[in-house]
Coordinates of C-alpha atoms and ligand atoms in Angstrom, one line a residue:
X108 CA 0.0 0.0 0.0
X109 CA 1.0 3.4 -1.0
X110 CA 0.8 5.9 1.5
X111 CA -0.2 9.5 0.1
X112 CA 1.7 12.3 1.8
X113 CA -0.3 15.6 2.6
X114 CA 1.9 18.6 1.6
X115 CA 1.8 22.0 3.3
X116 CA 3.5 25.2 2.0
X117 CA 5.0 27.6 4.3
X118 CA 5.4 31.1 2.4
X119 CA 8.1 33.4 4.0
X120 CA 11.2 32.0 6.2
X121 CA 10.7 35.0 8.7
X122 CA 9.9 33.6 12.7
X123 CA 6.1 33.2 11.8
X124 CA 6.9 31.1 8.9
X125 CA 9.7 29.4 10.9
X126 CA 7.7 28.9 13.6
X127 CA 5.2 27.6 11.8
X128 CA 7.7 25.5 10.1
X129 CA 8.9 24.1 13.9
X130 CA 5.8 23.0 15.1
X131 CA 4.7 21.2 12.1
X132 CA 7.9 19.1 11.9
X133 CA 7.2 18.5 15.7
X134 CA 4.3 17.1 15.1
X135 CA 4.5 15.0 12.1
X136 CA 7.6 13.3 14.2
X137 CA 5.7 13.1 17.2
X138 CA 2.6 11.6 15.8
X139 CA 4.7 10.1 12.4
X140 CA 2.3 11.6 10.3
X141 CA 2.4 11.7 6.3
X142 CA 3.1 15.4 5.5
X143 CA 5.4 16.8 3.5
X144 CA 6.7 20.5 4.2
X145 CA 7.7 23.2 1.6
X146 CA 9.5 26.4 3.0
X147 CA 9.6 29.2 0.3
X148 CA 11.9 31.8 0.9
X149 CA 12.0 35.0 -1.0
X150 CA 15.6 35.8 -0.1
X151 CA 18.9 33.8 0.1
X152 CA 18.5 33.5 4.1
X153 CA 16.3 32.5 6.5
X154 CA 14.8 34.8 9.4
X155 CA 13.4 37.6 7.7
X156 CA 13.8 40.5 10.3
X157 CA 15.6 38.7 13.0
X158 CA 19.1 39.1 11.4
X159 CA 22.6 39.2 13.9
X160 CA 25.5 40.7 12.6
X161 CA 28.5 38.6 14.4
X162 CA 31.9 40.9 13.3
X163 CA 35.0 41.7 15.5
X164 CA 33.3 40.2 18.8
X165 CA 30.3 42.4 18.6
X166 CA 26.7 40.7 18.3
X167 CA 24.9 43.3 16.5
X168 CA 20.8 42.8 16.2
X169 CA 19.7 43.8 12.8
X170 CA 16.5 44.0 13.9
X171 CA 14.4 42.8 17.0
X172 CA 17.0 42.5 19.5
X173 CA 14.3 41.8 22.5
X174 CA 11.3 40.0 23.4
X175 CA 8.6 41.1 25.6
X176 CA 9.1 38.2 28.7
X177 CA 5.3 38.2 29.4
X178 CA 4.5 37.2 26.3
X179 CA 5.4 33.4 26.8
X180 CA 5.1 32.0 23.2
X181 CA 9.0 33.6 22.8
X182 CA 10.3 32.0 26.1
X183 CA 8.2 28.5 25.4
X184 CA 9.8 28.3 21.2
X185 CA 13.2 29.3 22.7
X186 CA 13.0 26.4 25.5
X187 CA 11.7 23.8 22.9
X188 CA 14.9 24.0 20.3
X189 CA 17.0 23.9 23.1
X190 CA 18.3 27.6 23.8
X191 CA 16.8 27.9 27.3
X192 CA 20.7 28.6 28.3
X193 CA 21.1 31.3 26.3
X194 CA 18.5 33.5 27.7
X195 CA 19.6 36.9 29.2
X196 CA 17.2 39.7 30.4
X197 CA 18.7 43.2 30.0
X198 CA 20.3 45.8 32.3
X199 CA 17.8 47.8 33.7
X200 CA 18.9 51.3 33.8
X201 CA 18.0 55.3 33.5
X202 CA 16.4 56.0 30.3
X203 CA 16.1 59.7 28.5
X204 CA 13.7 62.0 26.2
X205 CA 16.3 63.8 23.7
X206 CA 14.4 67.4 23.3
X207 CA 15.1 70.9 23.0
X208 CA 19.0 69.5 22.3
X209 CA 19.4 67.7 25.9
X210 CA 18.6 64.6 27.3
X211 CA 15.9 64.3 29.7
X212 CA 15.6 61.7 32.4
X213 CA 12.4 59.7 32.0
X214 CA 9.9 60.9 34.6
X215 CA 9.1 58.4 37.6
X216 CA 6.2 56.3 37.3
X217 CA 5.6 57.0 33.8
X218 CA 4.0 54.2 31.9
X219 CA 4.5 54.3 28.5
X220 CA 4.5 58.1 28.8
X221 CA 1.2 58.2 31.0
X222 CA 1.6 59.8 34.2
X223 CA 1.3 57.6 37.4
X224 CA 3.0 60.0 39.7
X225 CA 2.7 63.5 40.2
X226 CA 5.5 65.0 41.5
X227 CA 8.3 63.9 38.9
X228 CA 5.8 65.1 36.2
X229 CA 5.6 68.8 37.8
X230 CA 9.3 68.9 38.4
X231 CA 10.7 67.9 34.4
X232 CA 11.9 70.5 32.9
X233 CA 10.5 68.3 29.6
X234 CA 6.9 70.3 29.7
X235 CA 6.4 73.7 30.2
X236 CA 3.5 74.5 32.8
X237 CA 1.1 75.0 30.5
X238 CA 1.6 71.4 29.1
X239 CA 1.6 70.2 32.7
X240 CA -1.6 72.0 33.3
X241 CA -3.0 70.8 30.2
X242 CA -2.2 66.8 31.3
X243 CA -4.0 67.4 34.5
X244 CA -6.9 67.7 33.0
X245 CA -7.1 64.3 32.2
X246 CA -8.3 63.9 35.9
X247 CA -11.6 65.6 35.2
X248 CA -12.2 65.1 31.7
X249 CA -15.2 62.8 30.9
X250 CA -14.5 59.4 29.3
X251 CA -15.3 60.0 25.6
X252 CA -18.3 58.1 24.2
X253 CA -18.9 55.7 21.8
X254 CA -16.5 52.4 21.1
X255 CA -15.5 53.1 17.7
X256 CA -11.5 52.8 17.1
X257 CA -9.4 56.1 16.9
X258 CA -5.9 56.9 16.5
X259 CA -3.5 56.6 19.7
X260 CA -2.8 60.7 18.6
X261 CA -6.5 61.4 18.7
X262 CA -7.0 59.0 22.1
X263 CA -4.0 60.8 24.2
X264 CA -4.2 64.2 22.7
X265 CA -7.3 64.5 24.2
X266 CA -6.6 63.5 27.6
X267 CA -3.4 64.6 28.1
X268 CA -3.0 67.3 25.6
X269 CA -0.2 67.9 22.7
X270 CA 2.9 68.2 24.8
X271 CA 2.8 65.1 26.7
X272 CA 2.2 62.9 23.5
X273 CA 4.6 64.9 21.2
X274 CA 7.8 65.1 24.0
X275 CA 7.0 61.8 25.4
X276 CA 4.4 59.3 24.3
X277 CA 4.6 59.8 20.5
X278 CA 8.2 58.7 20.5
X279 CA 7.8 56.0 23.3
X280 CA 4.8 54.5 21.2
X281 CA 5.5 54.8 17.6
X282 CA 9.0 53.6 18.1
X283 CA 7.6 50.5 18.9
X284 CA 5.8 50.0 15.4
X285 CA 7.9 52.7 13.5
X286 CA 4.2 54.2 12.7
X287 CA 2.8 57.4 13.0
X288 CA 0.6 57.9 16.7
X289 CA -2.1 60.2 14.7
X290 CA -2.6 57.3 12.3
X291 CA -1.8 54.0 14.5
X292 CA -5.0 52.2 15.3
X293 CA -5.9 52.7 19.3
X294 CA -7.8 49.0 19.5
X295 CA -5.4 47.1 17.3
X296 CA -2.1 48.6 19.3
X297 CA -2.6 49.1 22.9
X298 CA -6.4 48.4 23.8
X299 CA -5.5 48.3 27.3
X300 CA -5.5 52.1 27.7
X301 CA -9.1 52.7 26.4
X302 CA -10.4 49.9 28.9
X303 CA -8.9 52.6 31.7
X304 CA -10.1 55.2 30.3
X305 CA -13.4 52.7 29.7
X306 CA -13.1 52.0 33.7
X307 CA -11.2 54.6 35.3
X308 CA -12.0 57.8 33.0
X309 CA -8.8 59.4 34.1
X310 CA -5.8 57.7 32.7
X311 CA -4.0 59.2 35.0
X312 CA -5.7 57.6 38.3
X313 CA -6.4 54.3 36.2
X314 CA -3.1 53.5 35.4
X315 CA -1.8 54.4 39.3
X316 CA -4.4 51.7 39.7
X317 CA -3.6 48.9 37.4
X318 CA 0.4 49.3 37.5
X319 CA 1.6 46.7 39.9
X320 CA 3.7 48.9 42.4
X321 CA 7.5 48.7 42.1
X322 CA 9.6 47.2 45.0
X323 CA 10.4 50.3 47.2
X324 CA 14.4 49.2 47.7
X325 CA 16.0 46.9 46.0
X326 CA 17.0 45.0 49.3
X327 CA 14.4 42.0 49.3
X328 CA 12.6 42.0 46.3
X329 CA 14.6 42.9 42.8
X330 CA 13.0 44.2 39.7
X331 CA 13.1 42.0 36.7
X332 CA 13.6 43.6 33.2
X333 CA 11.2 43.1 31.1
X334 CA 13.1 41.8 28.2
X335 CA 14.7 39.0 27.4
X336 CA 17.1 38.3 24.1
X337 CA 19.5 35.5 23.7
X338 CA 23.7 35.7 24.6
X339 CA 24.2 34.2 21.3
X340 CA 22.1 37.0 19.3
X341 CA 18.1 36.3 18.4
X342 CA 20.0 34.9 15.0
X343 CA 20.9 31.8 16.7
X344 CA 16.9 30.8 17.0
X345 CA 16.8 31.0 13.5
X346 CA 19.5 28.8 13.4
X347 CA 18.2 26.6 15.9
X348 CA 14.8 26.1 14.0
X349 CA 16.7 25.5 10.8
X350 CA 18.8 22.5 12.7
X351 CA 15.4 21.1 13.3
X352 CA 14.1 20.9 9.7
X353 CA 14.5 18.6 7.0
X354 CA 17.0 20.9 4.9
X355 CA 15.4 19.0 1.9
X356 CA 12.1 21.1 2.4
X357 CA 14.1 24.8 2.4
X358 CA 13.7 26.6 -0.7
X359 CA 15.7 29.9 -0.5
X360 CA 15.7 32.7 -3.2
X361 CA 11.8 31.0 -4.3
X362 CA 9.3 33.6 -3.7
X363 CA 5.8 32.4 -4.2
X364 CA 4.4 34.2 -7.0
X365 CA 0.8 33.2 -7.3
X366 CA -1.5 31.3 -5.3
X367 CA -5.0 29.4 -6.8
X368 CA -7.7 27.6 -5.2
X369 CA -7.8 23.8 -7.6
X370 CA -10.8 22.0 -6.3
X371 CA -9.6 21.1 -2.2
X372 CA -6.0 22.1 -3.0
X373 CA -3.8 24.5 -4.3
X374 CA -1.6 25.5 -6.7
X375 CA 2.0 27.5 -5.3
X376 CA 3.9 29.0 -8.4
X377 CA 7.4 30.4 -7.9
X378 CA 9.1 32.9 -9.7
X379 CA 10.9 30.1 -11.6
X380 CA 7.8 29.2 -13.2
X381 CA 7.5 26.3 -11.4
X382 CA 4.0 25.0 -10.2
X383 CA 3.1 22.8 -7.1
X384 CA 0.6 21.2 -5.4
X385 CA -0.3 21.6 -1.9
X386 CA -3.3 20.8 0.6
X387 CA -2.6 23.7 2.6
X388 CA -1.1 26.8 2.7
X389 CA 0.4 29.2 5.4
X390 CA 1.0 32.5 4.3
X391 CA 3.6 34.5 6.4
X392 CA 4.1 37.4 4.0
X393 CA 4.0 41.3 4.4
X394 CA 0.7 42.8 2.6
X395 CA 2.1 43.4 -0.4
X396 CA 3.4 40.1 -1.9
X397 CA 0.6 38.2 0.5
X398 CA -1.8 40.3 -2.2
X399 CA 0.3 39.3 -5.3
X400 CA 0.1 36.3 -4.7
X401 CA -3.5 36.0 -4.1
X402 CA -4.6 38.3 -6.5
X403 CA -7.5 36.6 -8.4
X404 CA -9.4 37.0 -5.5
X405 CA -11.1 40.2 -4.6
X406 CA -10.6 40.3 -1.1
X407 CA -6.6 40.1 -1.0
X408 CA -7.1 44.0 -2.2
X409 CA -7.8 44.7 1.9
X410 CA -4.4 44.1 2.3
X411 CA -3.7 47.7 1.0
X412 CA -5.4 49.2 4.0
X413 CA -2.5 48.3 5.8
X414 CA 0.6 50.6 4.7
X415 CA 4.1 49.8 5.3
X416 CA 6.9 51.7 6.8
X417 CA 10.5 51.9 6.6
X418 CA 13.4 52.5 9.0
X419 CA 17.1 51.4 9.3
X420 CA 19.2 50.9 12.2
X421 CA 22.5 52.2 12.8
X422 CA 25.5 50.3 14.7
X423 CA 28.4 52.4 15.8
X424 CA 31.2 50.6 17.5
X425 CA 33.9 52.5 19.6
X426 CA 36.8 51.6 21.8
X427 CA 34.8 52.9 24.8
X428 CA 37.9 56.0 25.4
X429 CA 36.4 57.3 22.6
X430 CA 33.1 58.4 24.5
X431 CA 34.3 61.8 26.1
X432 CA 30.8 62.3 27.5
X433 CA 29.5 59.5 29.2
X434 CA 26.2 59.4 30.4
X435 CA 24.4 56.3 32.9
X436 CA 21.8 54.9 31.2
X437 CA 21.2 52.2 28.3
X438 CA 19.5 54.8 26.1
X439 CA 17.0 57.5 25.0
X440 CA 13.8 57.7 22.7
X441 CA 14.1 61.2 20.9
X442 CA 10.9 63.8 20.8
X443 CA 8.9 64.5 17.9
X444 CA 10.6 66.7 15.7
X445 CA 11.8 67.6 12.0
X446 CA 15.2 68.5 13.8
X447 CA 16.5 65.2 14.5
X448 CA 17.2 61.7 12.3
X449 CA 17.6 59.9 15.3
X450 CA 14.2 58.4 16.9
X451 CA 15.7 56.7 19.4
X452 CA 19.4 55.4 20.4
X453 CA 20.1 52.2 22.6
X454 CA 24.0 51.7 24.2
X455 CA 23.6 48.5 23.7
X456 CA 27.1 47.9 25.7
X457 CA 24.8 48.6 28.8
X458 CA 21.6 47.2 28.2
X459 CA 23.2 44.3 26.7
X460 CA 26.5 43.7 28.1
X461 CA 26.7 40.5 25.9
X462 CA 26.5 42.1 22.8
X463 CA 30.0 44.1 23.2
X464 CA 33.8 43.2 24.2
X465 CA 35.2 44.0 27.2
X466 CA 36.5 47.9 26.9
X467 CA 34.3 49.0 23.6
X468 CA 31.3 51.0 23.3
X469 CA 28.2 50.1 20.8
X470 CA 26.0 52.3 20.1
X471 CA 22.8 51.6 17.8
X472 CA 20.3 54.5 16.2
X473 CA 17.4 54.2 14.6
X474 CA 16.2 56.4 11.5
X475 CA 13.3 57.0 9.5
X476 CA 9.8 57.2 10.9
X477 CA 6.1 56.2 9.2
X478 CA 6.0 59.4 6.4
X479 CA 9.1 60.6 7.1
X480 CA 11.5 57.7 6.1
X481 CA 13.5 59.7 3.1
X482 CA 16.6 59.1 5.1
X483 CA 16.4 55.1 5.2
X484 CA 17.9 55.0 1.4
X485 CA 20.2 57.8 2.0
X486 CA 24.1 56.5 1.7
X487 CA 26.1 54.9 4.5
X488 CA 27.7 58.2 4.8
X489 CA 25.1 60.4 4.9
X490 CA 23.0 58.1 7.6
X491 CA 26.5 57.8 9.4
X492 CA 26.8 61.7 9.2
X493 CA 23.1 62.8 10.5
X494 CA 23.5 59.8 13.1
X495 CA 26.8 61.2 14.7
X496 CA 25.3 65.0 14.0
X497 CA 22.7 64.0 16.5
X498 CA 24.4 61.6 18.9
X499 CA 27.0 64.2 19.4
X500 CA 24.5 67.1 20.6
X501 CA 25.0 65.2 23.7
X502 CA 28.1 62.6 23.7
X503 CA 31.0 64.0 22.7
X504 CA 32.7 61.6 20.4
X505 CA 35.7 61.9 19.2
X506 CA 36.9 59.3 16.7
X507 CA 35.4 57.4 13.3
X508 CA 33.4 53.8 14.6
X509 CA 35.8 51.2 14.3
X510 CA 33.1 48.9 13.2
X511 CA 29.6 50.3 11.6
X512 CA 26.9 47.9 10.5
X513 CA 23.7 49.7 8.5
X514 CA 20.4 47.9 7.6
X515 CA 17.8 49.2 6.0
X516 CA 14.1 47.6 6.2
X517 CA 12.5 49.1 3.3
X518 CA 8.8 48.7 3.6
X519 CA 8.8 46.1 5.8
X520 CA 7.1 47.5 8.9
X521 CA 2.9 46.9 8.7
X522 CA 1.0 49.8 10.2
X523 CA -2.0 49.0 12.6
X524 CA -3.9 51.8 10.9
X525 CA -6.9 53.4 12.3
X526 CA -9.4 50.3 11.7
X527 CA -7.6 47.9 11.5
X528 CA -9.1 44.9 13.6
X529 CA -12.1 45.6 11.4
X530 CA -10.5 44.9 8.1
X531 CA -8.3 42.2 9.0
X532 CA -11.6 40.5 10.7
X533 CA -13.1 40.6 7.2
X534 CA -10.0 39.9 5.7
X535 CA -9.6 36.6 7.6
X536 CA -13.6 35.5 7.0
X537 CA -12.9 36.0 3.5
X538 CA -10.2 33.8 3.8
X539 CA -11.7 31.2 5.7
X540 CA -14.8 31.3 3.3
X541 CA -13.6 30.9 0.1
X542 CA -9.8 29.6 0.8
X543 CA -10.3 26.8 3.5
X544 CA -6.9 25.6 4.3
X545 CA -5.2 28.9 3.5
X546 CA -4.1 30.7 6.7
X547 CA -2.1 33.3 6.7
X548 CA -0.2 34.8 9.4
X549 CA 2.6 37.0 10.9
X550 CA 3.3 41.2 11.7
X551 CA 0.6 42.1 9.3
X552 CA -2.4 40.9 11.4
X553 CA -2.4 39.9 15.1
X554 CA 0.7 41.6 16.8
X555 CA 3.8 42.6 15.2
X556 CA 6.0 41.6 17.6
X557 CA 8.5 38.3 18.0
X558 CA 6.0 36.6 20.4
X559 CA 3.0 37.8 18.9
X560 CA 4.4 36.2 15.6
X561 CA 5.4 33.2 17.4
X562 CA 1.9 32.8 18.6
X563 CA 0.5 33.1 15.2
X564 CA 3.1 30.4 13.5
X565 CA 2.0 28.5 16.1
X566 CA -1.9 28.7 15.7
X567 CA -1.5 28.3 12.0
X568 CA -0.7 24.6 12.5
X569 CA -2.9 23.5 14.6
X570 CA -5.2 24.9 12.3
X571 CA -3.4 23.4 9.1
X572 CA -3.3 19.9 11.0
X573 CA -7.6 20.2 11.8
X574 CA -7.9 21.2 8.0
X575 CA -5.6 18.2 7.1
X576 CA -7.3 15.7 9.3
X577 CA -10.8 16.5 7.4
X578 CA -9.4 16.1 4.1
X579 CA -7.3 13.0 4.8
X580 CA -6.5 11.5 1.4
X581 CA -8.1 8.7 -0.2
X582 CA -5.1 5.6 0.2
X583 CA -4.1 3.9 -2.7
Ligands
FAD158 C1 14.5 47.3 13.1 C2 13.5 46.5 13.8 C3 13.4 46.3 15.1 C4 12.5 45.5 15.7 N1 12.5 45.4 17.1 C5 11.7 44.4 17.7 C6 11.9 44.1 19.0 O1 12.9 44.5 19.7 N2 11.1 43.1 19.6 C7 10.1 42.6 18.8 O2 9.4 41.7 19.4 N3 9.9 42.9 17.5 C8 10.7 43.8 16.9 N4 10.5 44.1 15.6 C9 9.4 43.5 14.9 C10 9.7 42.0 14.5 O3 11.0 41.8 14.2 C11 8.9 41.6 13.2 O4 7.5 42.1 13.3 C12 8.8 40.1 13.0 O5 10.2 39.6 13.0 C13 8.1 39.8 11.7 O6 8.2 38.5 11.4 P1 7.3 37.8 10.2 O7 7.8 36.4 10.1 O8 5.9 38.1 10.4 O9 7.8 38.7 8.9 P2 9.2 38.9 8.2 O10 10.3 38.8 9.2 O11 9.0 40.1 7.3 O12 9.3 37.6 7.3 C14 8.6 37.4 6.1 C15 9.5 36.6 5.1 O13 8.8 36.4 3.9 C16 9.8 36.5 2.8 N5 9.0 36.8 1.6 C17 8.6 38.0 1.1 N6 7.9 37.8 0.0 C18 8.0 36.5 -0.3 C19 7.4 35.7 -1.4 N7 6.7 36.2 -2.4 N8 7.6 34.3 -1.3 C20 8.4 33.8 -0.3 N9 8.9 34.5 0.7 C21 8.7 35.8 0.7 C22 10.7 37.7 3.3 O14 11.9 37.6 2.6 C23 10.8 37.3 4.8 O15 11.9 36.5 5.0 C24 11.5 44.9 15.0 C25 11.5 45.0 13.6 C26 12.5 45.8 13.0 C27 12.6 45.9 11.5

């Protein structure tokens, strides 16, 4: 007796597609089940945004270089190919606002930029009293009606006036999805702060409420970052999964070029004209190729409600003599405005000891913001030059990087637009509807970062496997 394999095709080697790529295998040698897996990868290397540069002793993140701890689908994928070792949380230390051309320390008991304590918000010199005066009167405001979504600009501007979100939560939360906080979708970013506004009113009062209190000394109880990355850079996961796949079902530089529903299955071409057949499909894709690729149907078109941004991070390494002015912290966010190319600046020789050589300092800027990323496809030099032009408003450095390491993610970054649980609800019905089997997956829908993608690897399979187990082919 023949036994017919079931074939899945994983679109897009980034960790959602790895992920995805992980469990499966798991599975089918857990359970010795008949499926055959297909990885199509786009470029000549796995990973997609998780990228480690490993040159003269420095471990340089490309991109991600953290994962949220709380979020335990990271921690749980990192035990399961064996990294559990490598685990490291980060230095906890002072960070800064860069405004006005000076670094200011982050106010106490600000979370996320909302106020939780009074007295370090009336002392910074960050707001003048007018914008303080304008943030308290988020403590009598009304709650605002209706439950429709609304940008985080809108949402915060209102409470807490323009100040607050321009000098201090406008760089703290758009950094996070390299968007634009008067466009970025309130319900599909950080739902948690209309449910205290929902409960609470006041932001203010809600969030002193909701915020577990810190420990007052460090004596008994110590504080825990809230990050974790690996010793051996977030690279060596990708590694880790590949180890764990048949290498026989990687196919690098073979990006999926169309996708079509053939009775129960489907048919994957590549750009090398090649066609394939496959009983399920997970697609791991950003919006734009996701919508090539299923572009006979209609629906695939709500894809363009979600725009993409670019930035590019900057590495700067320095013996750490070189750093006249040093300051104690592990970094600073920097306030919205057209003066800067900097948006925020991590010394990652603090935050992540690990990452640097005994002696040496690395620093590591971002540029380019959501319509206002001209800078990302500037030259080496001229990102190098309005990087230092910046970082030495307020460090003092005094000799070329030793080691510099640029990369640019050109539209890569999906935007949570205003609305977007709503489309990519009808998005994924549509899907579901007319494409059973199909699941797609990753940044572009249900949390952009590592975890969240993680999660939604994950979930793909066990849907793949339900969709599989229904349609079990007919043996031979
Ligand atoms: C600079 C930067 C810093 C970040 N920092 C953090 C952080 O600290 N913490 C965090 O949690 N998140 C962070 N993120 C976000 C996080 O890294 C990403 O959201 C996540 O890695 C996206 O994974 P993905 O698999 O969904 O997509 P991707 O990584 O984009 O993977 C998609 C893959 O699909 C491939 N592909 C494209 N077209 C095709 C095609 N037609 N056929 C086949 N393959 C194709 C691509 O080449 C790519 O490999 C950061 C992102 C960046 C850029």
């Amino acid at each position: 007796m023949n036994e017919a394999k079931q074939r899945v095709a994983i679109v897009g080697a980034g960790i959602t597609g790895l992920t995805a790529a992980f469990y499966l295998q798991k599975k089918i040698n857990e359970k010795k089940l008949p499926i055959e897996i297909v990885l199509f990868e786009a470029s000549n290397r796995l990973g997609g945004m998780v990228q480690t540069d490993y040159s003269n002793g420095y471990i340089i993140e490309e991109g991600p270089d953290s994962l949220i701890a709380r979020k335990a689908g990271g921690t749980k994928l990192i035990k399961e190919v064996g990294l559990e070792d490598q685990l490291v949380r980060n230095h906890m230390g002072r960070s800064y606002i860069l405004a006005k051309d000076k670094l200011y320390p982050m106010p106490g008991g600000a979370i996320m930029g909302i106020p939780t304590k009074l007295a370090p918000f009336a002392t910074t010199g960050l707001f003048s009293p007018l914008g303080k005066l304008r943030a308290s009167f988020d403590l009598v405001l009304p709650r605002s009606t209706g439950d429709e979504d609304q940008s985080l600009g809108h949402f915060f501007r209102r409470r807490l006036g323009n100040e607050v979100v321009d000098n201090l939560i406008e760089p703290l939360l758009s950094g996070i999805y390299a968007g634009n906080i008067d466009q970025l979708s309130l319900m599909s970013t950080f739902p948690q702060f209309y449910e205290v506004e929902k409960k609470y009113r006041s932001l203010i009062l809600g969030m002193g409420k909701t915020t577990p209190k810190q420990p007052k000394s460090q004596g008994d109880k110590k504080s825990v970052s809230a990050f974790i990355s690996l010793k051996t850079g977030l690279y060596s996961l990708v590694e880790a999964i590949e180890k764990k796949l048949d290498p026989r079902s990687i196919r690098l530089n073979t990006p999926v070029t169309k996708i079509k529903k053939t009775g129960d299955q489907y048919e994957v071409y590549t750009n090398q004209g090649n066609k394939e057949i496959f009983d399920s499909v997970i697609m791991t894709t950003a919006p734009k190729p996701t919508m090539e690729a299923l572009s006979d149907y209609s629906f695939a078109s709500i894809l363009s409600g979600t725009p993409v941004s670019s930035v590019a991070t900057v590495a700067l390494a320095y013996p750490e003599s070189s750093i006249k002015k040093d300051i104690d912290g592990t970094g600073f966010v920097v306030s919205r405005s057209k003066k800067y190319s900097i948006t925020a600046c991590t010394w990652t020789h603090k935050k992540w000891p690990h990452t640097t050589p005994e002696g040496k300092a690395l620093l590591r800027g971002y540029v380019g913001k959501a319509g206002d990323d001209d800078i990302v496809c500037r030259s080496d030099e001229e990102i190098i030059e309005a990087v230092l032009k910046d970082l030495n408003l307020i460090m003092e450095i005094d000799k070329d990087p030793e080691h510099v390491k640029i990369t640019r993610w050109v539209k890569m970054r999906p935007q949570y637009v205003v609305g977007h649980k709503e489309r990519v609800e009808t998005l994924m019905d549509q899907v579901a509807k007319h494409l059973p089997g199909l699941y797609l997956a990753g940044a572009p829908y249900y949390g952009a970062g590592v975890p969240d993608c993680i999660d939604q690897g994950e979930s793909a399979v066990q849907k793949v496997l339900e969709h599989l187990k229904e349609h079990q082919p007919v043996l031979v």
